[in-house]
PDB file of C-alpha atoms in Angstrom:
ATOM      1  CA  UNK H  13      55.482-193.718-102.784  1.00  0.00           C
ATOM      2  CA  UNK H  14      55.331-190.026-102.211  1.00  0.00           C
ATOM      3  CA  UNK H  15      52.249-188.068-103.182  1.00  0.00           C
ATOM      4  CA  UNK H  16      52.641-185.490-105.913  1.00  0.00           C
ATOM      5  CA  UNK H  17      51.110-181.944-105.639  1.00  0.00           C
ATOM      6  CA  UNK H  18      48.132-182.904-107.736  1.00  0.00           C
ATOM      7  CA  UNK H  19      47.453-186.021-105.771  1.00  0.00           C
ATOM      8  CA  UNK H  20      47.744-184.013-102.526  1.00  0.00           C
ATOM      9  CA  UNK H  21      44.982-181.710-103.805  1.00  0.00           C
ATOM     10  CA  UNK H  22      42.796-184.747-104.896  1.00  0.00           C
ATOM     11  CA  UNK H  23      43.389-186.486-101.628  1.00  0.00           C
ATOM     12  CA  UNK H  24      42.231-183.375 -99.723  1.00  0.00           C
ATOM     13  CA  UNK H  25      39.207-182.985-101.872  1.00  0.00           C
ATOM     14  CA  UNK H  26      38.126-186.656-101.344  1.00  0.00           C
ATOM     15  CA  UNK H  27      39.020-186.866 -97.671  1.00  0.00           C
ATOM     16  CA  UNK H  28      42.064-189.078 -97.664  1.00  0.00           C
ATOM     17  CA  UNK H  29      43.945-186.074 -96.321  1.00  0.00           C
ATOM     18  CA  UNK H  30      42.614-183.277 -94.070  1.00  0.00           C
ATOM     19  CA  UNK H  31      44.258-179.809 -94.434  1.00  0.00           C
ATOM     20  CA  UNK H  32      42.274-177.073 -92.823  1.00  0.00           C
ATOM     21  CA  UNK H  33      42.483-174.460 -94.113  1.00  0.00           C
ATOM     22  CA  UNK H  34      43.470-175.694 -97.507  1.00  0.00           C
ATOM     23  CA  UNK H  35      44.938-173.205-100.030  1.00  0.00           C
ATOM     24  CA  UNK H  36      45.706-174.399-103.562  1.00  0.00           C
ATOM     25  CA  UNK H  37      48.652-171.957-103.830  1.00  0.00           C
ATOM     26  CA  UNK H  38      50.466-173.718-100.959  1.00  0.00           C
ATOM     27  CA  UNK H  39      50.633-176.962-102.923  1.00  0.00           C
ATOM     28  CA  UNK H  40      54.079-177.699-104.412  1.00  0.00           C
ATOM     29  CA  UNK H  41      55.174-180.503-106.743  1.00  0.00           C
ATOM     30  CA  UNK H  42      55.581-183.023-103.898  1.00  0.00           C
ATOM     31  CA  UNK H  43      54.618-181.204-100.692  1.00  0.00           C
ATOM     32  CA  UNK H  44      52.234-178.758 -99.023  1.00  0.00           C
ATOM     33  CA  UNK H  45      53.558-175.510 -97.328  1.00  0.00           C
ATOM     34  CA  UNK H  46      52.363-174.963 -93.820  1.00  0.00           C
ATOM     35  CA  UNK H  47      52.352-171.569 -92.157  1.00  0.00           C
ATOM     36  CA  UNK H  48      53.342-170.505 -88.612  1.00  0.00           C
ATOM     37  CA  UNK H  49      50.485-170.066 -86.241  1.00  0.00           C
ATOM     38  CA  UNK H  50      50.166-166.958 -83.955  1.00  0.00           C
ATOM     39  CA  UNK H  51      51.210-168.612 -80.578  1.00  0.00           C
ATOM     40  CA  UNK H  52      54.626-169.446 -79.245  1.00  0.00           C
ATOM     41  CA  UNK H  53      55.638-171.204 -75.978  1.00  0.00           C
ATOM     42  CA  UNK H  54      58.922-171.214 -74.099  1.00  0.00           C
ATOM     43  CA  UNK H  55      59.904-173.127 -71.097  1.00  0.00           C
ATOM     44  CA  UNK H  56      60.459-171.102 -67.942  1.00  0.00           C
ATOM     45  CA  UNK H  57      62.734-173.500 -65.919  1.00  0.00           C
ATOM     46  CA  UNK H  58      66.415-173.392 -66.232  1.00  0.00           C
ATOM     47  CA  UNK H  59      66.494-177.112 -66.194  1.00  0.00           C
ATOM     48  CA  UNK H  60      63.828-179.193 -67.862  1.00  0.00           C
ATOM     49  CA  UNK H  61      62.796-182.556 -66.203  1.00  0.00           C
ATOM     50  CA  UNK H  62      61.643-185.351 -68.619  1.00  0.00           C
ATOM     51  CA  UNK H  63      59.797-187.061 -65.739  1.00  0.00           C
ATOM     52  CA  UNK H  64      57.630-183.959 -64.789  1.00  0.00           C
ATOM     53  CA  UNK H  65      55.536-181.450 -66.624  1.00  0.00           C
ATOM     54  CA  UNK H  66      57.555-178.356 -67.280  1.00  0.00           C
ATOM     55  CA  UNK H  67      56.161-174.855 -66.880  1.00  0.00           C
ATOM     56  CA  UNK H  68      55.864-172.641 -69.957  1.00  0.00           C
ATOM     57  CA  UNK H  69      54.979-169.155 -70.899  1.00  0.00           C
ATOM     58  CA  UNK H  70      52.751-168.377 -73.855  1.00  0.00           C
ATOM     59  CA  UNK H  71      52.752-165.339 -76.055  1.00  0.00           C
ATOM     60  CA  UNK H  72      51.109-164.207 -79.307  1.00  0.00           C
ATOM     61  CA  UNK H  73      53.155-163.103 -82.269  1.00  0.00           C
ATOM     62  CA  UNK H  74      52.140-159.505 -82.843  1.00  0.00           C
ATOM     63  CA  UNK H  75      51.675-157.694 -86.178  1.00  0.00           C
ATOM     64  CA  UNK H  76      55.274-156.652 -86.199  1.00  0.00           C
ATOM     65  CA  UNK H  77      56.463-160.235 -85.647  1.00  0.00           C
ATOM     66  CA  UNK H  78      58.544-161.671 -82.805  1.00  0.00           C
ATOM     67  CA  UNK H  79      62.330-161.888 -82.579  1.00  0.00           C
ATOM     68  CA  UNK H  80      63.455-165.389 -81.759  1.00  0.00           C
ATOM     69  CA  UNK H  81      66.754-165.441 -79.724  1.00  0.00           C
ATOM     70  CA  UNK H  82      69.518-168.004 -80.087  1.00  0.00           C
ATOM     71  CA  UNK H  83      69.867-170.386 -77.112  1.00  0.00           C
ATOM     72  CA  UNK H  84      66.103-170.527 -76.662  1.00  0.00           C
ATOM     73  CA  UNK H  85      63.708-173.304 -77.754  1.00  0.00           C
ATOM     74  CA  UNK H  86      60.422-171.954 -79.010  1.00  0.00           C
ATOM     75  CA  UNK H  87      57.431-174.186 -79.523  1.00  0.00           C
ATOM     76  CA  UNK H  88      55.313-172.894 -82.385  1.00  0.00           C
ATOM     77  CA  UNK H  89      52.503-174.540 -84.302  1.00  0.00           C
ATOM     78  CA  UNK H  90      51.155-174.821 -87.776  1.00  0.00           C
ATOM     79  CA  UNK H  91      48.302-172.602 -88.674  1.00  0.00           C
ATOM     80  CA  UNK H  92      46.853-175.581 -90.579  1.00  0.00           C
ATOM     81  CA  UNK H  93      45.364-178.644 -88.994  1.00  0.00           C
ATOM     82  CA  UNK H  94      46.895-181.634 -90.944  1.00  0.00           C
ATOM     83  CA  UNK H  95      46.156-185.317 -90.811  1.00  0.00           C
ATOM     84  CA  UNK H  96      45.361-188.452 -92.620  1.00  0.00           C
ATOM     85  CA  UNK H  97      44.027-191.904 -91.848  1.00  0.00           C
ATOM     86  CA  UNK H  98      45.762-193.219 -94.874  1.00  0.00           C
ATOM     87  CA  UNK H  99      49.129-191.484 -95.460  1.00  0.00           C
ATOM     88  CA  UNK H 100      52.287-190.928 -93.434  1.00  0.00           C
ATOM     89  CA  UNK H 101      53.071-187.215 -93.124  1.00  0.00           C
ATOM     90  CA  UNK H 102      56.671-185.837 -92.826  1.00  0.00           C
ATOM     91  CA  UNK H 103      57.201-182.218 -91.937  1.00  0.00           C
ATOM     92  CA  UNK H 104      60.447-180.411 -92.760  1.00  0.00           C
ATOM     93  CA  UNK H 105      61.487-176.712 -92.555  1.00  0.00           C
ATOM     94  CA  UNK H 106      61.465-174.774 -95.759  1.00  0.00           C
ATOM     95  CA  UNK H 107      64.992-174.223 -97.183  1.00  0.00           C
ATOM     96  CA  UNK H 108      64.362-170.545 -97.355  1.00  0.00           C
ATOM     97  CA  UNK H 109      63.736-170.453 -93.631  1.00  0.00           C
ATOM     98  CA  UNK H 110      66.802-172.657 -92.971  1.00  0.00           C
ATOM     99  CA  UNK H 111      68.907-170.139 -94.925  1.00  0.00           C
ATOM    100  CA  UNK H 112      67.846-167.587 -92.249  1.00  0.00           C
ATOM    101  CA  UNK H 113      69.270-169.735 -89.590  1.00  0.00           C
ATOM    102  CA  UNK H 114      66.093-171.260 -88.265  1.00  0.00           C
ATOM    103  CA  UNK H 115      65.942-174.973 -87.422  1.00  0.00           C
ATOM    104  CA  UNK H 116      62.401-176.214 -87.712  1.00  0.00           C
ATOM    105  CA  UNK H 117      61.289-179.643 -86.559  1.00  0.00           C
ATOM    106  CA  UNK H 118      64.671-181.418 -86.929  1.00  0.00           C
ATOM    107  CA  UNK H 119      64.108-184.166 -84.303  1.00  0.00           C
ATOM    108  CA  UNK H 120      60.607-185.343 -84.923  1.00  0.00           C
ATOM    109  CA  UNK H 121      59.542-184.846 -88.501  1.00  0.00           C
ATOM    110  CA  UNK H 122      57.570-188.077 -88.957  1.00  0.00           C
ATOM    111  CA  UNK H 123      53.852-187.913 -88.137  1.00  0.00           C
ATOM    112  CA  UNK H 124      51.514-190.742 -87.412  1.00  0.00           C
ATOM    113  CA  UNK H 125      48.728-192.146 -89.602  1.00  0.00           C
ATOM    114  CA  UNK H 126      45.576-191.088 -87.731  1.00  0.00           C
ATOM    115  CA  UNK H 127      46.939-187.938 -86.077  1.00  0.00           C
ATOM    116  CA  UNK H 128      44.713-184.884 -86.774  1.00  0.00           C
ATOM    117  CA  UNK H 129      45.649-181.468 -85.498  1.00  0.00           C
ATOM    118  CA  UNK H 130      48.000-178.548 -85.588  1.00  0.00           C
ATOM    119  CA  UNK H 131      51.661-179.696 -85.570  1.00  0.00           C
ATOM    120  CA  UNK H 132      53.856-178.375 -82.757  1.00  0.00           C
ATOM    121  CA  UNK H 133      57.052-176.900 -84.251  1.00  0.00           C
ATOM    122  CA  UNK H 134      60.382-176.951 -82.407  1.00  0.00           C
ATOM    123  CA  UNK H 135      62.024-173.659 -83.504  1.00  0.00           C
ATOM    124  CA  UNK H 136      65.692-173.086 -82.751  1.00  0.00           C
ATOM    125  CA  UNK H 137      67.267-169.958 -84.204  1.00  0.00           C
ATOM    126  CA  UNK H 138      71.047-169.655 -84.759  1.00  0.00           C
ATOM    127  CA  UNK H 139      70.887-165.878 -84.603  1.00  0.00           C
ATOM    128  CA  UNK H 140      68.186-163.296 -83.753  1.00  0.00           C
ATOM    129  CA  UNK H 141      65.387-163.763 -86.342  1.00  0.00           C
ATOM    130  CA  UNK H 142      62.061-161.962 -86.657  1.00  0.00           C
ATOM    131  CA  UNK H 143      59.201-164.335 -87.466  1.00  0.00           C
ATOM    132  CA  UNK H 144      55.663-163.533 -88.382  1.00  0.00           C
ATOM    133  CA  UNK H 145      52.331-165.429 -87.838  1.00  0.00           C
ATOM    134  CA  UNK H 146      51.192-166.742 -91.129  1.00  0.00           C
ATOM    135  CA  UNK H 147      54.621-167.029 -92.788  1.00  0.00           C
ATOM    136  CA  UNK H 148      55.251-170.236 -94.737  1.00  0.00           C
ATOM    137  CA  UNK H 149      57.629-172.029 -92.289  1.00  0.00           C
ATOM    138  CA  UNK H 150      57.423-175.710 -93.189  1.00  0.00           C
ATOM    139  CA  UNK H 151      56.375-178.311 -95.765  1.00  0.00           C
ATOM    140  CA  UNK H 152      54.609-181.571 -95.335  1.00  0.00           C
ATOM    141  CA  UNK H 153      55.175-184.493 -97.629  1.00  0.00           C
ATOM    142  CA  UNK H 154      52.829-187.595 -97.612  1.00  0.00           C
ATOM    143  CA  UNK H 155      53.909-191.135 -98.173  1.00  0.00           C
ATOM    144  CA  UNK H 156      51.836-194.267 -98.774  1.00  0.00           C
ATOM    145  CA  UNK H 157      52.313-197.049 -96.210  1.00  0.00           C
ATOM    146  CA  UNK H 158      52.342-200.778 -96.638  1.00  0.00           C
ATOM    147  CA  UNK H 159      50.811-203.244 -94.233  1.00  0.00           C
ATOM    148  CA  UNK H 160      48.123-202.970 -91.595  1.00  0.00           C
ATOM    149  CA  UNK H 161      47.517-199.534 -90.009  1.00  0.00           C
ATOM    150  CA  UNK H 162      47.104-198.883 -86.400  1.00  0.00           C
ATOM    151  CA  UNK H 163      45.777-195.200 -86.217  1.00  0.00           C
ATOM    152  CA  UNK H 164      47.442-192.873 -83.726  1.00  0.00           C
ATOM    153  CA  UNK H 165      45.605-192.426 -80.442  1.00  0.00           C
ATOM    154  CA  UNK H 166      48.346-190.736 -78.467  1.00  0.00           C
ATOM    155  CA  UNK H 167      48.817-187.926 -76.118  1.00  0.00           C
ATOM    156  CA  UNK H 168      48.928-185.183 -78.766  1.00  0.00           C
ATOM    157  CA  UNK H 169      45.815-186.111 -80.723  1.00  0.00           C
ATOM    158  CA  UNK H 170      43.711-183.096 -81.892  1.00  0.00           C
ATOM    159  CA  UNK H 171      46.430-180.642 -80.770  1.00  0.00           C
ATOM    160  CA  UNK H 172      45.461-176.979 -81.037  1.00  0.00           C
ATOM    161  CA  UNK H 173      48.351-174.587 -80.629  1.00  0.00           C
ATOM    162  CA  UNK H 174      51.838-175.467 -79.477  1.00  0.00           C
ATOM    163  CA  UNK H 175      52.008-178.457 -77.084  1.00  0.00           C
ATOM    164  CA  UNK H 176      54.817-178.821 -74.522  1.00  0.00           C
ATOM    165  CA  UNK H 177      56.450-182.213 -74.001  1.00  0.00           C
ATOM    166  CA  UNK H 178      54.266-184.857 -72.449  1.00  0.00           C
ATOM    167  CA  UNK H 179      57.134-187.271 -72.140  1.00  0.00           C
ATOM    168  CA  UNK H 180      56.379-187.534 -68.371  1.00  0.00           C
ATOM    169  CA  UNK H 181      53.070-189.296 -69.318  1.00  0.00           C
ATOM    170  CA  UNK H 182      55.135-192.216 -70.740  1.00  0.00           C
ATOM    171  CA  UNK H 183      57.146-192.441 -67.466  1.00  0.00           C
ATOM    172  CA  UNK H 184      53.861-192.470 -65.426  1.00  0.00           C
ATOM    173  CA  UNK H 185      52.418-195.139 -67.648  1.00  0.00           C
ATOM    174  CA  UNK H 186      55.568-197.270 -67.306  1.00  0.00           C
ATOM    175  CA  UNK H 187      55.514-196.993 -63.543  1.00  0.00           C
ATOM    176  CA  UNK H 188      51.808-198.028 -63.465  1.00  0.00           C
ATOM    177  CA  UNK H 189      52.596-201.111 -65.624  1.00  0.00           C
ATOM    178  CA  UNK H 190      55.563-202.041 -63.340  1.00  0.00           C
ATOM    179  CA  UNK H 191      53.528-201.785 -60.239  1.00  0.00           C
TER     180      UNK H 191
END
């Protein structure tokens, strides 16, 4: 079951969903629009290593926006903090943004019940594109789950700003278990 716009609003008001800041004009018939936060990260190494932390550079999107370049992965974030201990969130790019040639969050759209924070967005442009902090970039839908719930307690909990990959923590944990 997917939550309708009025149910998203009601769930935000009674605490089943947390969307901060919440703006009623961002509610759609079956989703909530999220905006691009002001910070972007890019990786600085030519080759990324899944078993190690990878260095990044951080910059702020200025008043005149920032031009994203093809061939570069940008890690952005939602301006809103979004989470629920009840519903499964799914984040997708807005079709209007996709029609500008920007892929948003195509590999990991499913959130976890119990995650609360700003969502990291994986932004990949097909051609140079100027983006602006505060622009509506994605939409989150909420689904009811069936069965027992184990709330998220992972490595990205309470994220603020874009978060680089922490895959290396999974490898470290597996090595410790194998020892």
